[in-house]
Amino acid sequence: MLTIENLEAGYGDVKVLFGVSLEIQAGEIVALIGANGAGKTTTIKTLSGLLRARSGRIIYDGQDITHWQSHKIVAAGLIQVAEGRKLFPRLSVLENLELGSFLRKLRANRAKNLKHVYSLFPRLAERKNQIAGTLSGGEQQMLAIGRALMSEPKLLMLDEPSLGLAPMLVQDIFNVVQGINDDGTTILIVEQNAVQTLRMAQRGYVMEHGKITLSGTGDELLHDDRIRTAYLGL
Amino acid sequence: MSKILRIVGLMALLMMSFGVMVTTAQDDMMVVRIGGIHPLTGFLANDGLGMDQAIQMAVDEINEMGLVPGITLEYVSADSTGAADVGQQEAERLITEEGISVIIGTFQSAVTGNVATVAAREGVPLIIDVAAASDITERGRDADGNQWTFRIQPNADVMGTFAAQYAVAMTSAGGGELGSVAYLHEGVTDYGRSVYGAFEAEAANIGLDIVETVGYEFGADYTTDVTIVGASAPDAVMVTGYYGDGLTIAQNMEAIALDVPFVMGVAQGTYDQDQFVADAGSLAECFFNSNYRWDNLNPHALAVRARYAERFGEGMTSADVLAWQATYIAADAIRRAGSGDTAAIQAALLETDYEYHIMPYDGSITFVDGETPNAIPVVMQVQDGAVKQVWPPEIAESEPRFCTSWGG
Amino acid sequence: MEWKQYRGSLIGGLVVISLFAILIYNNVDWRACLEPEAEGFVLSCVAENTSAWYARYGVVMRQATVSGLLIGGVYGLVALGLTMIFGVLEIINFAHGALMTVGLYITFILFDTFGIDPYLGLFITVPLLFFIGLIVYRVVIHPARDAPHHNQLLLTLGLTLLIENLLLMVFTATPRAIRLDYGRGETNILGLFVMQFPIRIWRAVITFDKLLAFLGALVVTAILYTIIQKTDLGKAIRATAQERDGAALVGINTDWINMITFGIGTACVGAAAALVLPFRPADPTAGNLFNITAFIIVVLGGMGNAIGALLGGLIIGLTQELTGIFFPGSPDLIGVFVIFILVLLFRPQGLLGQAA
């Protein structure tokens, strides 16, 4: 479904990605793990078109989307739940969700999708008129995922969805992600919380210094000694 | 666009006249160069370009008629851009590089002051066509006290003083008595403040009561300023300022129906302009302005303005007329000096006694301490859609009317 | 809506009230009431003197208030355009006032050459300025959108000089005024009823053209407010202003929103220009005054806030008029700058800060 070949990208004079290659099959959950600064978020940003690729190719659904603009990538169903959530802080919960289906072709299904999101996150229904900036961290994460679902993702990319959340909430979020995948949406998830992520994921990639250094099924990586000492703290 | 075409045309004309000069001048004609400094670009360009054209026209006429025997005049035009330092540099350039024998200019007091200083230092005469600040002629003296700057327009002191006298005399002549005036002047530049200062001094002299003074800042609306003036219930309102603010003030006076049948500009930029009548329509009626001007009763003045209008396709303003007149004063001095020698021309200027001018002055243009003692302003009024001279009576085209266009 | 958003307006309001107080303190002869030979109670004497002063000069204060509010509405409209551009593009557009000058000349040409009434001309001026805004964005702003802030500032400053000098070349410095042949005396309002102009409120006057400028500014502000609040385009604009990456991630074309916002902001000054030309002649620098006040209002009223812009406009208009009578002969903007400094002191996050 998604193939990345030798992707290079960075900020200003600083290069962060040095030739990243990975592959995601339709229906999979793929985990991308690695230390802070390894280039996980940069990879996702480049996939979304927020950063320009300097070289390499991104093939999505058989199309070369390397130089597409963000809004076109979103229209193609490649949706990101960004690190730090990137919500609209002074708009209401409902307005945030509605903007998730901003694109014309999504508006017809807006009511149906909204119902679906509210069924996943009843809290959002309760707080639909609250200003997003005043929500708690967990609620904001729900809203960020809800907004992404409003865009009818084919491939959903989650960047650190559990960051800063209470352990109980983390489990909730993981359950929701699993549910979304069960409904047929392909998932690329970036996480610090490697153990839980690898348990859920069919396959995983390990990133170090802007390169993929290891890949395998979730189980293989969970039992790899190098991974266990370096990232899992076991 | 037409302005640019006109400039190009003017240049072409200049080049052609050079060509003619070269063929006719040969050895028997001496060339003397006259420099002119005016704002040809920048925000006063409209005024400066007109004055520049007027000088060119005067030079062409003088050459054609051979008014300076044995000498051909050549005009070198320079752009002050409206900035004092640029004007000063241009004066230095005209003197050292262009070899001019006399300078005419410069429309703005700040620029003229600097040019006067340079001219005095370099020993080149400066004839001021327009610039009001009174102290400029003093700055135009060299270390030995020789006068190098000469002015043919009434200065700020004269205009403020005469306006006070005229206002009182006009009212008495109409059978009334002028007890109090209110004064509205722009409080930003030297011009607004110094004209008001002279008026105030003369008012104190002749016992005229100034009941309210508003020094205004340039803005979008002067209704409140006009209301302040109206609240003091004066017999007359005096205004000093530029074209745009003067126009808005007139509209604001109409809006509050200012109940004062005597509104007069003092050296003001709006109320004696044909453009005011065009812009403001019937509102312009009844406004007075005491200002420098040509003598509209003098047939020569009418002929000069007609020539200008024909040649340049636009009306000749008071400032243009003064620039034209200043060129004739320069030519007269060059004729008597017999050469381009600057000291000889300065000596000739000191002896100037020129009676063929088209200004409304009683007697000749002469110079005492660089000023023209006979230079006076005249009062004009918009009457039936035309600007008429109404005071002093000797040169009046019509009687002053005390009224407002809004029927107050 | 939090009150903090309106802190700037609150400070401005306090300054306006103190200006009134100082005016009375300075002009009423209350000292005479403290003299031993003064008759009656001190307070009643002061009240008497105050009313005597007010009987004569009250009209000045009422006129200043009315004039200030009327022009303040227009200031608010100009500021609204500026604050929208700043909110979305984070660009301080110094050329805002110069673009208004362009609008003034367009209105003048429409009237002078084609005989089109300036109020009818709004339907030409506003779309035209919108397109000029789009072009300016594409040609000047867009190529520099990633440049440092100070470079963008210099760029818009340069654009201002360019516009002013082009206008000077084409139109010269002569002020270009128009005069409506209606709006004085009995005026028929759209064939519905007849009104007498100027309107007099206790001898303070409201002229037809200024009333229309004020009402027109209110209407345009209300329309824009509705667009920003209710339409999808408005939501996309607000979303982009609040969280640019977030907007891109829901499929909003943020480059396109930039351009549209710049166009709308510029259309605001187009409307303002058509509304003020009947009483404010056009010259190449006519927009400067509106530019300065707009910047201060943006600080006062908060970013991208239509109501804040309107409130700020009214306060600045009032302050300017009141300072005019309080310090006769001093620059009217002194009071406005006092407010500016106070707001910066109490709202130190200043121009770039956002209320959380």
Short mmCIF file of C-alpha atoms in Angstrom, two decimals, chain B residues 224 227-228 231-232, chain C residues 20 23-24 27-28 49-66 201-205 322 325:
data_model
loop_
_atom_site.label_atom_id
_atom_site.label_comp_id
_atom_site.label_asym_id
_atom_site.label_seq_id
_atom_site.Cartn_x
_atom_site.Cartn_y
_atom_site.Cartn_z
CA THR B 224 -14.01 69.03 15.93
CA THR B 227 -16.50 73.23 16.09
CA ILE B 228 -14.02 74.64 18.62
CA ALA B 231 -17.95 77.74 19.78
CA SER B 232 -15.98 80.96 20.36
CA PHE C 20 -12.67 63.55 29.54
CA LEU C 23 -10.43 68.10 29.99
CA ILE C 24 -12.96 69.20 32.58
CA ASN C 27 -11.00 74.00 31.54
CA VAL C 28 -13.49 74.53 34.36
CA ASN C 49 -18.93 76.62 36.74
CA THR C 50 -18.86 73.23 35.06
CA SER C 51 -22.29 73.71 33.59
CA ALA C 52 -21.40 77.23 32.46
CA TRP C 53 -18.34 75.87 30.69
CA TYR C 54 -20.33 73.00 29.27
CA ALA C 55 -23.02 75.34 27.95
CA ARG C 56 -20.37 76.93 25.76
CA TYR C 57 -17.95 74.11 25.02
CA GLY C 58 -20.16 71.08 25.49
CA VAL C 59 -20.82 71.15 21.78
CA VAL C 60 -17.09 70.69 21.17
CA MET C 61 -16.99 67.60 23.36
CA ARG C 62 -20.13 66.18 21.81
CA GLN C 63 -18.76 66.85 18.34
CA ALA C 64 -15.44 65.24 19.22
CA THR C 65 -17.26 62.18 20.54
CA VAL C 66 -19.47 61.86 17.49
CA ILE C 201 -27.66 66.00 18.00
CA TRP C 202 -27.52 68.83 20.51
CA ARG C 203 -25.74 70.92 17.89
CA ALA C 204 -23.14 68.22 17.17
CA VAL C 205 -23.42 67.32 13.50
CA LEU C 322 -10.30 64.10 22.34
CA ILE C 325 -9.14 69.34 21.90
#
